[in-house]
Amino acid sequence: MTAPRDTTPRKVLGRLSLPERTYVVDALRTETVGGVLLLVAAVAALIWANVPALHDSYESVAHHHFGPEALGLDLSVAHWAADGLLAIFFFVAGIELKRELVAGDLRDPRAAALPVVAALCGMAVPALVYVLTSSAGGGSLQGWAVPTATDIAFALAVLAVIGTSLPSALRAFLLTLAVVDDLFAILIIAVFFTSEIDFAALGGAVAGLVVFWLLLRKGVRGWYVYIPLALVVWGLMYNSGIHATIAGVAMGLMLPCTRREGEEQSKGERIEHLVRPVSAGLAVPLFALFSAGVTVSGGALADVFTQPETLGIVLGLVVGKTLGVFGGTWLTARFTRASLSEELRWGDVLAVATLAGIGFTVSLLIDELAFEDDAALMSEGKAAVLMGSLIAATLAMILLKIRNTKYRRLIEAEELDEDHDGIPDVYEQDDPEYHLRMAAIHERKAAEHRRIAKEKAAARLAEVTGGAGADKDRPA
């Protein structure tokens, strides 16, 4: 006999499980801090590159070369930031994806369908918008992939700035969406932006990855083993012609992310906890500092909306991302017969979809790869990424502010812990012990109120009795 088909109605963006919520809250706290640093770095880069007295120093530092030339690693500072530091960012992204696949929402195919379809649609539609816009204006199609990426750190920084108490389910959706988005972005980089391959170097990188995997399988410990090996793999991957950040993703995906008996965290989660602050607090902000320094003027900003390539990037981020993520979410709910959580509206999904239009870190990276043969168009593409991300952030802030009061109530309900056991009450509704604890608490409160009531009643009676005696003694 075949097992009966599960016909239980499923909720789209419903409340997270407690372990998943704890993980998401911890991860987003670091990403939010990193996002604020990213904003600061981007603003600093724009100031450094646009103040006449500082512009030359910015160019001098960004294009200063250093590194072992014999190993093919005599790179500029900007190049080290894009290929070296972002490998750390993608290493963390690889661990996040592995965790989602083995222990998170992507483990369940039904739950995984939502962020995967939303991410795919959120990449396909912006690319289509770019192609249609650029083709209509006779522009280059090389930048089709620029508006396909979502920057989770920048998006969370926007949330931190406006103080929106976005429910954890929506934040988790945004985080998972960005993780899947990063995976497909790195696949796009590997497939479409690799021109020549040095198979000897690639073979060496693959061999290094195999050694990395075997050491993990054998349980070998020690940063002094893995960090030198990771640097060798990265260097070989760079010299192979494939973008070096692929090495970071590959090593992140190899880390074990399932918890053994008695473990509070898996090995992958522990390493992610150690490396994430380096990624969010150092690697990504430094990349932004040497990548976002584009010259901005009134004419340059006007050109963003008149040139077909740059207009395609802006429309791809603002319109394409919103339509793609929202449409993918709606289609998933429609064809899987799932319903939206009663606490949310489709307008909330639209706001998050608009927030996904903030494409900064990976969009800037793809822009450098897409237009590497045209420095002017590369600079204009970066300005378009900044402008599109700014417009998307502004629209998202407006939409989120409309429902901020409702979000605040949802967050308060999620975090309420009346029995003070460290677990929010919403996660204990099926636990008899919780209700017994609450009954004892209410009984103590009731006893206290009865005691106070008796004292007040006795005081009032004494007052009335004392008043009556005073009247009798008063002379006529």
CSV table of C-alpha atoms in Angstrom, one decimal:
chain,number,residue,atom,x,y,z
A,1,MET,CA,0.0,0.0,0.0
A,2,THR,CA,1.2,3.5,-0.8
A,3,ALA,CA,1.3,6.1,2.0
A,4,PRO,CA,-1.6,8.5,2.0
A,5,ARG,CA,-0.9,11.8,0.4
A,6,ASP,CA,-0.3,14.7,2.8
A,7,THR,CA,-3.2,17.0,2.2
A,8,THR,CA,-2.6,19.2,5.2
A,9,PRO,CA,-3.0,22.9,4.2
A,10,ARG,CA,0.4,24.6,4.1
A,11,LYS,CA,1.0,28.2,5.1
A,12,VAL,CA,3.2,30.4,3.1
A,13,LEU,CA,5.6,32.4,5.3
A,14,GLY,CA,4.2,31.0,8.5
A,15,ARG,CA,5.9,31.1,11.9
A,16,LEU,CA,9.3,29.5,12.0
A,17,SER,CA,10.3,26.7,14.2
A,18,LEU,CA,12.1,27.7,17.4
A,19,PRO,CA,15.6,26.4,16.3
A,20,GLU,CA,15.2,28.0,12.9
A,21,ARG,CA,14.1,31.3,14.4
A,22,THR,CA,17.1,31.3,16.8
A,23,TYR,CA,19.5,30.7,14.0
A,24,VAL,CA,17.9,33.3,11.8
A,25,VAL,CA,17.9,35.9,14.6
A,26,ASP,CA,21.6,35.3,15.3
A,27,ALA,CA,22.6,35.3,11.6
A,28,LEU,CA,20.7,38.5,10.8
A,29,ARG,CA,22.1,40.3,13.8
A,30,THR,CA,25.6,39.9,12.4
A,31,GLU,CA,24.4,40.7,8.8
A,32,THR,CA,22.6,43.8,10.0
A,33,VAL,CA,25.8,45.2,11.7
A,34,GLY,CA,27.7,44.3,8.6
A,35,GLY,CA,25.1,46.0,6.4
A,36,VAL,CA,25.5,49.2,8.4
A,37,LEU,CA,29.3,49.0,7.9
A,38,LEU,CA,28.6,48.3,4.2
A,39,LEU,CA,26.6,51.5,3.9
A,40,VAL,CA,29.3,53.5,5.7
A,41,ALA,CA,31.9,52.0,3.3
A,42,ALA,CA,29.9,52.9,0.2
A,43,VAL,CA,29.3,56.4,1.4
A,44,ALA,CA,33.0,56.8,2.2
A,45,ALA,CA,33.9,55.5,-1.3
A,46,LEU,CA,31.7,58.0,-3.0
A,47,ILE,CA,33.1,60.9,-0.9
A,48,TRP,CA,36.7,59.7,-1.4
A,49,ALA,CA,36.2,59.4,-5.2
A,50,ASN,CA,34.2,62.6,-5.8
A,51,VAL,CA,36.0,65.2,-3.6
A,52,PRO,CA,38.5,66.7,-6.1
A,53,ALA,CA,41.3,66.9,-3.5
A,54,LEU,CA,40.9,63.2,-2.7
A,55,HIS,CA,40.0,61.7,-6.1
A,56,ASP,CA,43.6,61.0,-7.2
A,57,SER,CA,44.5,59.3,-3.9
A,58,TYR,CA,41.5,57.0,-4.3
A,59,GLU,CA,42.6,56.0,-7.8
A,60,SER,CA,46.2,55.6,-6.6
A,61,VAL,CA,45.2,53.3,-3.7
A,62,ALA,CA,42.6,51.3,-5.6
A,63,HIS,CA,45.0,50.5,-8.5
A,64,HIS,CA,48.1,50.0,-6.4
A,65,HIS,CA,49.5,46.5,-7.2
A,66,PHE,CA,51.1,44.1,-4.8
A,67,GLY,CA,51.5,40.3,-4.4
A,68,PRO,CA,53.8,37.5,-5.7
A,69,GLU,CA,54.1,38.1,-9.4
A,70,ALA,CA,55.8,34.6,-9.9
A,71,LEU,CA,52.5,33.0,-8.7
A,72,GLY,CA,50.4,35.2,-11.0
A,73,LEU,CA,49.0,37.1,-8.0
A,74,ASP,CA,50.4,40.6,-8.6
A,75,LEU,CA,47.0,42.2,-8.2
A,76,SER,CA,45.6,45.7,-7.5
A,77,VAL,CA,44.0,46.5,-4.2
A,78,ALA,CA,40.6,46.6,-5.9
A,79,HIS,CA,41.3,43.3,-7.5
A,80,TRP,CA,42.4,41.7,-4.2
A,81,ALA,CA,39.1,43.0,-2.6
A,82,ALA,CA,37.0,41.6,-5.4
A,83,ASP,CA,38.7,38.2,-5.9
A,84,GLY,CA,40.2,37.7,-2.5
A,85,LEU,CA,38.0,39.2,0.2
A,86,LEU,CA,34.8,38.2,-1.6
A,87,ALA,CA,36.0,34.6,-1.5
A,88,ILE,CA,35.4,34.8,2.3
A,89,PHE,CA,31.9,36.2,1.7
A,90,PHE,CA,31.1,33.3,-0.7
A,91,PHE,CA,32.6,30.8,1.8
A,92,VAL,CA,30.0,31.9,4.3
A,93,ALA,CA,27.3,31.8,1.6
A,94,GLY,CA,28.3,28.2,0.9
A,95,ILE,CA,28.0,27.2,4.5
A,96,GLU,CA,24.6,29.0,4.7
A,97,LEU,CA,23.4,27.1,1.7
A,98,LYS,CA,24.7,23.7,3.0
A,99,ARG,CA,22.9,24.3,6.3
A,100,GLU,CA,19.7,25.2,4.6
A,101,LEU,CA,19.9,22.1,2.5
A,102,VAL,CA,20.6,19.7,5.4
A,103,ALA,CA,19.0,21.3,8.4
A,104,GLY,CA,17.0,24.4,7.3
A,105,ASP,CA,14.0,25.2,5.2
A,106,LEU,CA,15.5,23.8,1.9
A,107,ARG,CA,15.6,20.3,3.5
A,108,ASP,CA,11.8,20.0,2.9
A,109,PRO,CA,11.1,20.0,-0.8
A,110,ARG,CA,7.7,21.6,-0.2
A,111,ALA,CA,9.2,24.4,1.9
A,112,ALA,CA,12.2,24.8,-0.4
A,113,ALA,CA,10.0,25.4,-3.4
A,114,LEU,CA,9.0,28.9,-2.2
A,115,PRO,CA,12.5,30.5,-1.9
A,116,VAL,CA,14.0,28.6,-4.8
A,117,VAL,CA,11.2,29.6,-7.2
A,118,ALA,CA,11.1,33.1,-5.9
A,119,ALA,CA,14.9,33.4,-6.3
A,120,LEU,CA,14.9,31.9,-9.8
A,121,CYS,CA,12.0,34.2,-10.9
A,122,GLY,CA,13.8,37.1,-9.1
A,123,MET,CA,16.8,36.5,-11.4
A,124,ALA,CA,15.1,35.6,-14.6
A,125,VAL,CA,12.8,38.6,-14.7
A,126,PRO,CA,15.5,41.3,-14.1
A,127,ALA,CA,17.7,39.7,-16.8
A,128,LEU,CA,14.7,39.8,-19.2
A,129,VAL,CA,13.9,43.4,-18.3
A,130,TYR,CA,17.6,44.3,-18.9
A,131,VAL,CA,17.7,42.5,-22.3
A,132,LEU,CA,14.4,44.1,-23.5
A,133,THR,CA,15.4,47.6,-22.3
A,134,SER,CA,19.0,47.4,-23.7
A,135,SER,CA,17.9,45.8,-27.0
A,136,ALA,CA,15.2,48.5,-27.5
A,137,GLY,CA,17.9,51.2,-27.2
A,138,GLY,CA,20.5,49.4,-29.2
A,139,GLY,CA,22.7,48.8,-26.2
A,140,SER,CA,25.1,46.0,-25.2
A,141,LEU,CA,23.6,42.8,-23.8
A,142,GLN,CA,26.7,42.0,-21.8
A,143,GLY,CA,25.3,43.3,-18.6
A,144,TRP,CA,22.2,41.1,-18.5
A,145,ALA,CA,23.3,39.4,-15.2
A,146,VAL,CA,24.1,42.7,-13.3
A,147,PRO,CA,20.6,43.2,-11.9
A,148,THR,CA,20.0,39.6,-10.9
A,149,ALA,CA,21.7,39.7,-7.5
A,150,THR,CA,20.2,40.6,-4.0
A,151,ASP,CA,22.5,42.0,-1.3
A,152,ILE,CA,21.2,40.7,2.0
A,153,ALA,CA,23.6,42.8,4.1
A,154,PHE,CA,22.5,46.0,2.4
A,155,ALA,CA,18.8,45.1,2.6
A,156,LEU,CA,19.1,44.4,6.4
A,157,ALA,CA,21.0,47.6,6.9
A,158,VAL,CA,18.0,49.4,5.4
A,159,LEU,CA,15.7,47.6,7.8
A,160,ALA,CA,18.1,48.6,10.7
A,161,VAL,CA,18.0,52.2,9.6
A,162,ILE,CA,14.2,52.5,9.4
A,163,GLY,CA,13.7,50.4,12.5
A,164,THR,CA,11.2,48.1,10.9
A,165,SER,CA,10.2,45.1,13.1
A,166,LEU,CA,9.9,42.8,10.2
A,167,PRO,CA,8.5,39.4,11.4
A,168,SER,CA,11.1,36.6,11.6
A,169,ALA,CA,9.3,34.6,8.8
A,170,LEU,CA,9.7,37.4,6.3
A,171,ARG,CA,13.3,38.0,7.4
A,172,ALA,CA,14.0,34.3,7.0
A,173,PHE,CA,12.4,34.3,3.6
A,174,LEU,CA,14.7,37.3,2.6
A,175,LEU,CA,17.8,35.5,4.0
A,176,THR,CA,17.0,32.2,2.3
A,177,LEU,CA,16.2,34.0,-0.9
A,178,ALA,CA,19.5,35.8,-0.9
A,179,VAL,CA,21.4,32.6,-0.1
A,180,VAL,CA,19.8,30.8,-3.1
A,181,ASP,CA,20.4,34.0,-5.1
A,182,ASP,CA,24.1,34.0,-4.3
A,183,LEU,CA,24.4,30.3,-5.4
A,184,PHE,CA,22.9,31.0,-8.8
A,185,ALA,CA,25.0,34.3,-9.1
A,186,ILE,CA,28.2,32.3,-8.6
A,187,LEU,CA,27.1,29.8,-11.2
A,188,ILE,CA,26.4,32.6,-13.6
A,189,ILE,CA,29.9,34.0,-12.9
A,190,ALA,CA,31.5,30.5,-13.4
A,191,VAL,CA,29.6,29.7,-16.6
A,192,PHE,CA,29.2,33.0,-18.4
A,193,PHE,CA,32.3,35.0,-17.3
A,194,THR,CA,35.0,32.4,-17.8
A,195,SER,CA,36.7,32.9,-21.1
A,196,GLU,CA,39.9,30.9,-20.9
A,197,ILE,CA,40.7,27.9,-18.6
A,198,ASP,CA,44.1,26.8,-17.5
A,199,PHE,CA,43.3,23.1,-17.0
A,200,ALA,CA,46.6,22.4,-15.1
A,201,ALA,CA,45.7,25.1,-12.5
A,202,LEU,CA,42.1,24.0,-12.4
A,203,GLY,CA,43.2,20.4,-11.8
A,204,GLY,CA,45.4,21.5,-8.9
A,205,ALA,CA,42.5,23.4,-7.4
A,206,VAL,CA,40.2,20.4,-7.7
A,207,ALA,CA,42.9,18.2,-6.1
A,208,GLY,CA,43.2,20.7,-3.2
A,209,LEU,CA,39.5,20.6,-2.7
A,210,VAL,CA,39.6,16.8,-2.6
A,211,VAL,CA,42.3,17.0,0.1
A,212,PHE,CA,40.2,19.6,2.0
A,213,TRP,CA,37.2,17.2,1.9
A,214,LEU,CA,39.2,14.2,3.0
A,215,LEU,CA,40.7,16.1,5.9
A,216,LEU,CA,37.2,17.0,7.0
A,217,ARG,CA,36.0,13.4,6.7
A,218,LYS,CA,39.0,12.2,8.8
A,219,GLY,CA,38.1,14.8,11.5
A,220,VAL,CA,41.5,16.6,11.2
A,221,ARG,CA,41.4,19.8,13.2
A,222,GLY,CA,43.5,23.0,13.3
A,223,TRP,CA,43.3,26.3,11.4
A,224,TYR,CA,47.0,26.0,10.6
A,225,VAL,CA,46.1,23.0,8.3
A,226,TYR,CA,43.0,24.4,6.6
A,227,ILE,CA,43.9,28.1,6.1
A,228,PRO,CA,47.1,27.4,4.1
A,229,LEU,CA,45.3,24.8,2.1
A,230,ALA,CA,42.4,27.2,1.4
A,231,LEU,CA,44.9,29.9,0.2
A,232,VAL,CA,46.6,27.3,-2.2
A,233,VAL,CA,43.2,26.3,-3.6
A,234,TRP,CA,42.2,29.9,-4.0
A,235,GLY,CA,45.4,30.8,-5.8
A,236,LEU,CA,45.1,27.8,-8.2
A,237,MET,CA,41.4,28.6,-8.8
A,238,TYR,CA,42.3,32.2,-9.6
A,239,ASN,CA,45.1,31.2,-12.1
A,240,SER,CA,42.7,28.7,-13.7
A,241,GLY,CA,40.7,31.5,-15.2
A,242,ILE,CA,37.6,30.6,-13.2
A,243,HIS,CA,36.6,33.3,-10.7
A,244,ALA,CA,38.4,32.7,-7.5
A,245,THR,CA,35.3,33.1,-5.3
A,246,ILE,CA,34.2,29.7,-6.6
A,247,ALA,CA,36.8,28.2,-4.3
A,248,GLY,CA,35.1,29.8,-1.3
A,249,VAL,CA,31.7,28.5,-2.2
A,250,ALA,CA,33.1,25.0,-2.8
A,251,MET,CA,34.8,24.8,0.5
A,252,GLY,CA,31.8,26.2,2.3
A,253,LEU,CA,29.6,23.5,0.8
A,254,MET,CA,31.9,20.8,2.0
A,255,LEU,CA,31.7,21.6,5.7
A,256,PRO,CA,29.4,19.3,7.7
A,257,CYS,CA,26.3,21.1,8.9
A,258,THR,CA,24.4,18.3,10.7
A,259,ARG,CA,24.7,18.2,14.4
A,260,ARG,CA,26.0,15.1,16.1
A,261,GLU,CA,24.5,13.8,19.3
A,262,GLY,CA,25.3,16.1,22.2
A,263,GLU,CA,26.4,18.9,19.9
A,264,GLU,CA,24.8,22.4,20.2
A,265,GLN,CA,26.3,23.4,16.9
A,266,SER,CA,27.6,21.5,13.9
A,267,LYS,CA,31.2,22.1,12.7
A,268,GLY,CA,29.9,24.2,9.8
A,269,GLU,CA,27.8,26.4,12.1
A,270,ARG,CA,30.8,26.9,14.5
A,271,ILE,CA,33.1,27.9,11.6
A,272,GLU,CA,30.4,30.1,10.1
A,273,HIS,CA,29.9,31.8,13.5
A,274,LEU,CA,33.7,32.6,13.6
A,275,VAL,CA,34.0,33.7,9.9
A,276,ARG,CA,30.8,35.6,9.4
A,277,PRO,CA,32.0,38.7,11.4
A,278,VAL,CA,35.1,38.7,9.2
A,279,SER,CA,33.0,38.6,6.1
A,280,ALA,CA,30.3,41.1,7.2
A,281,GLY,CA,32.6,43.4,9.1
A,282,LEU,CA,35.7,43.4,7.0
A,283,ALA,CA,35.6,41.6,3.6
A,284,VAL,CA,32.4,43.1,2.2
A,285,PRO,CA,32.9,46.7,3.4
A,286,LEU,CA,36.4,46.7,2.0
A,287,PHE,CA,35.1,45.4,-1.3
A,288,ALA,CA,32.5,48.2,-1.3
A,289,LEU,CA,35.1,50.8,-0.4
A,290,PHE,CA,37.2,50.0,-3.5
A,291,SER,CA,34.3,49.1,-5.8
A,292,ALA,CA,31.6,51.8,-5.1
A,293,GLY,CA,33.9,54.8,-5.7
A,294,VAL,CA,32.3,56.0,-8.9
A,295,THR,CA,32.4,59.6,-10.1
A,296,VAL,CA,28.9,61.0,-9.6
A,297,SER,CA,27.7,64.3,-11.2
A,298,GLY,CA,24.4,65.6,-12.4
A,299,GLY,CA,25.2,64.6,-15.9
A,300,ALA,CA,26.3,61.2,-14.9
A,301,LEU,CA,23.1,60.6,-13.0
A,302,ALA,CA,21.1,61.8,-15.9
A,303,ASP,CA,23.0,59.4,-18.2
A,304,VAL,CA,21.9,56.5,-16.0
A,305,PHE,CA,18.3,57.0,-17.2
A,306,THR,CA,19.1,57.7,-20.8
A,307,GLN,CA,21.7,55.0,-21.7
A,308,PRO,CA,20.1,51.6,-22.6
A,309,GLU,CA,22.5,49.5,-20.5
A,310,THR,CA,22.3,51.6,-17.3
A,311,LEU,CA,18.5,52.1,-17.6
A,312,GLY,CA,18.2,48.3,-18.1
A,313,ILE,CA,20.2,47.8,-14.8
A,314,VAL,CA,18.0,50.3,-12.9
A,315,LEU,CA,14.7,48.8,-14.2
A,316,GLY,CA,16.0,45.3,-13.7
A,317,LEU,CA,16.7,46.0,-10.0
A,318,VAL,CA,13.6,48.1,-9.2
A,319,VAL,CA,10.9,46.6,-11.5
A,320,GLY,CA,12.3,43.2,-12.5
A,321,LYS,CA,13.3,42.0,-9.0
A,322,THR,CA,10.0,43.1,-7.5
A,323,LEU,CA,7.9,41.4,-10.2
A,324,GLY,CA,10.1,38.3,-10.2
A,325,VAL,CA,10.2,37.7,-6.4
A,326,PHE,CA,6.6,38.6,-5.9
A,327,GLY,CA,5.4,36.7,-8.9
A,328,GLY,CA,7.4,33.6,-8.0
A,329,THR,CA,6.0,33.6,-4.5
A,330,TRP,CA,2.4,34.0,-5.7
A,331,LEU,CA,2.8,31.3,-8.3
A,332,THR,CA,4.2,28.9,-5.7
A,333,ALA,CA,1.3,29.6,-3.4
A,334,ARG,CA,-1.2,29.3,-6.2
A,335,PHE,CA,0.0,26.0,-7.7
A,336,THR,CA,0.9,24.2,-4.4
A,337,ARG,CA,-2.5,25.1,-2.9
A,338,ALA,CA,-0.8,26.9,0.0
A,339,SER,CA,-2.3,29.9,1.7
A,340,LEU,CA,-0.6,33.0,3.0
A,341,SER,CA,-0.2,33.1,6.8
A,342,GLU,CA,-3.1,34.8,8.5
A,343,GLU,CA,-0.8,37.3,10.1
A,344,LEU,CA,0.5,38.6,6.8
A,345,ARG,CA,-0.8,40.2,3.6
A,346,TRP,CA,0.4,40.0,0.0
A,347,GLY,CA,1.4,43.6,0.4
A,348,ASP,CA,4.1,42.4,2.9
A,349,VAL,CA,5.5,40.0,0.3
A,350,LEU,CA,5.5,42.9,-2.2
A,351,ALA,CA,7.6,45.0,0.3
A,352,VAL,CA,10.1,42.2,0.7
A,353,ALA,CA,10.2,41.7,-3.1
A,354,THR,CA,11.0,45.4,-3.5
A,355,LEU,CA,13.7,45.1,-0.8
A,356,ALA,CA,15.2,42.3,-2.9
A,357,GLY,CA,15.9,44.9,-5.5
A,358,ILE,CA,18.9,46.1,-3.5
A,359,GLY,CA,21.6,44.5,-5.5
A,360,PHE,CA,25.0,45.8,-4.3
A,361,THR,CA,27.9,43.6,-3.6
A,362,VAL,CA,27.4,40.8,-6.2
A,363,SER,CA,25.9,43.2,-8.7
A,364,LEU,CA,29.0,45.4,-8.5
A,365,LEU,CA,31.2,42.3,-8.9
A,366,ILE,CA,29.2,41.1,-12.0
A,367,ASP,CA,29.3,44.6,-13.5
A,368,GLU,CA,33.2,44.6,-13.3
A,369,LEU,CA,33.2,41.2,-15.0
A,370,ALA,CA,30.6,42.1,-17.7
A,371,PHE,CA,32.1,45.4,-18.7
A,372,GLU,CA,35.8,44.7,-18.0
A,373,ASP,CA,36.8,45.8,-21.5
A,374,ASP,CA,34.9,49.1,-21.3
A,375,ALA,CA,36.0,51.1,-18.3
A,376,ALA,CA,33.5,54.0,-19.0
A,377,LEU,CA,30.6,51.6,-19.2
A,378,MET,CA,31.8,49.7,-16.1
A,379,SER,CA,31.8,53.0,-14.1
A,380,GLU,CA,28.3,53.9,-15.5
A,381,GLY,CA,27.0,50.4,-14.7
A,382,LYS,CA,28.2,50.8,-11.1
A,383,ALA,CA,26.4,54.2,-10.9
A,384,ALA,CA,23.3,52.4,-12.2
A,385,VAL,CA,23.6,49.7,-9.5
A,386,LEU,CA,23.9,52.3,-6.8
A,387,MET,CA,20.9,54.3,-8.2
A,388,GLY,CA,18.7,51.2,-8.7
A,389,SER,CA,19.5,50.0,-5.2
A,390,LEU,CA,18.7,53.4,-3.7
A,391,ILE,CA,15.4,53.6,-5.5
A,392,ALA,CA,14.5,50.0,-4.4
A,393,ALA,CA,15.5,50.8,-0.8
A,394,THR,CA,13.3,54.0,-0.8
A,395,LEU,CA,10.3,52.2,-2.2
A,396,ALA,CA,10.7,49.3,0.3
A,397,MET,CA,11.0,51.7,3.2
A,398,ILE,CA,7.7,53.4,2.2
A,399,LEU,CA,5.9,50.0,1.9
A,400,LEU,CA,7.3,48.7,5.1
A,401,LYS,CA,6.5,51.9,7.1
A,402,ILE,CA,2.8,51.5,6.2
A,403,ARG,CA,2.7,48.2,8.1
A,404,ASN,CA,5.3,48.9,10.8
A,405,THR,CA,2.8,49.1,13.6
A,406,LYS,CA,1.4,45.7,12.7
A,407,TYR,CA,4.9,44.3,12.4
A,408,ARG,CA,5.8,45.6,15.9
A,409,ARG,CA,2.8,43.8,17.4
A,410,LEU,CA,3.8,40.5,15.6
A,411,ILE,CA,7.3,40.8,16.9
A,412,GLU,CA,6.1,41.5,20.5
A,413,ALA,CA,3.9,38.4,20.3
A,414,GLU,CA,6.8,36.3,19.0
A,415,GLU,CA,9.1,37.4,21.8
A,416,LEU,CA,6.6,37.3,24.7
A,417,ASP,CA,7.8,35.1,27.5
A,418,GLU,CA,5.5,35.4,30.5
A,419,ASP,CA,6.7,32.3,32.3
A,420,HIS,CA,10.4,33.5,32.0
A,421,ASP,CA,11.8,30.2,30.9
A,422,GLY,CA,13.7,31.6,27.9
A,423,ILE,CA,11.4,30.2,25.3
A,424,PRO,CA,8.7,32.5,23.7
A,425,ASP,CA,5.2,31.5,24.7
A,426,VAL,CA,4.0,31.0,21.1
A,427,TYR,CA,6.3,27.9,20.9
A,428,GLU,CA,4.9,26.3,24.1
A,429,GLN,CA,1.2,26.3,23.4
A,430,ASP,CA,1.1,22.5,23.0
A,431,ASP,CA,3.2,21.9,26.2
A,432,PRO,CA,1.1,20.9,29.2
A,433,GLU,CA,3.9,22.0,31.6
A,434,TYR,CA,3.8,25.5,30.1
A,435,HIS,CA,0.1,25.8,30.9
A,436,LEU,CA,0.7,24.5,34.5
A,437,ARG,CA,3.4,27.1,35.0
A,438,MET,CA,1.1,29.8,33.7
A,439,ALA,CA,-1.7,28.6,35.9
A,440,ALA,CA,0.6,28.8,39.0
A,441,ILE,CA,1.7,32.3,37.9
A,442,HIS,CA,-2.0,33.5,37.5
A,443,GLU,CA,-2.9,31.8,40.9
A,444,ARG,CA,-0.1,33.7,42.6
A,445,LYS,CA,-1.3,36.9,40.9
A,446,ALA,CA,-4.9,36.2,41.9
A,447,ALA,CA,-3.9,35.6,45.5
A,448,GLU,CA,-2.0,38.8,45.6
A,449,HIS,CA,-4.9,40.7,44.2
A,450,ARG,CA,-7.3,39.2,46.7
A,451,ARG,CA,-4.9,40.2,49.5
A,452,ILE,CA,-4.8,43.7,48.2
A,453,ALA,CA,-8.5,43.8,47.8
A,454,LYS,CA,-9.0,42.8,51.5
A,455,GLU,CA,-6.6,45.4,52.7
A,456,LYS,CA,-8.3,48.1,50.7
A,457,ALA,CA,-11.7,47.0,51.9
A,458,ALA,CA,-10.5,47.0,55.5
A,459,ALA,CA,-9.0,50.4,55.1
A,460,ARG,CA,-12.1,51.8,53.5
A,461,LEU,CA,-14.3,50.3,56.4
A,462,ALA,CA,-12.0,51.8,59.0
A,463,GLU,CA,-12.2,55.2,57.3
A,464,VAL,CA,-16.0,55.1,57.2
A,465,THR,CA,-16.2,53.9,60.8
A,466,GLY,CA,-13.8,56.5,62.1
A,467,GLY,CA,-15.7,59.2,60.2
A,468,ALA,CA,-19.0,58.3,61.8
A,469,GLY,CA,-17.6,58.4,65.3
A,470,ALA,CA,-16.2,61.9,64.7
A,471,ASP,CA,-19.7,63.2,63.6
A,472,LYS,CA,-21.2,61.9,66.9
A,473,ASP,CA,-18.8,63.8,69.0
A,474,ARG,CA,-19.2,67.1,67.1
A,475,PRO,CA,-21.3,69.8,69.0
A,476,ALA,CA,-24.8,70.7,67.7
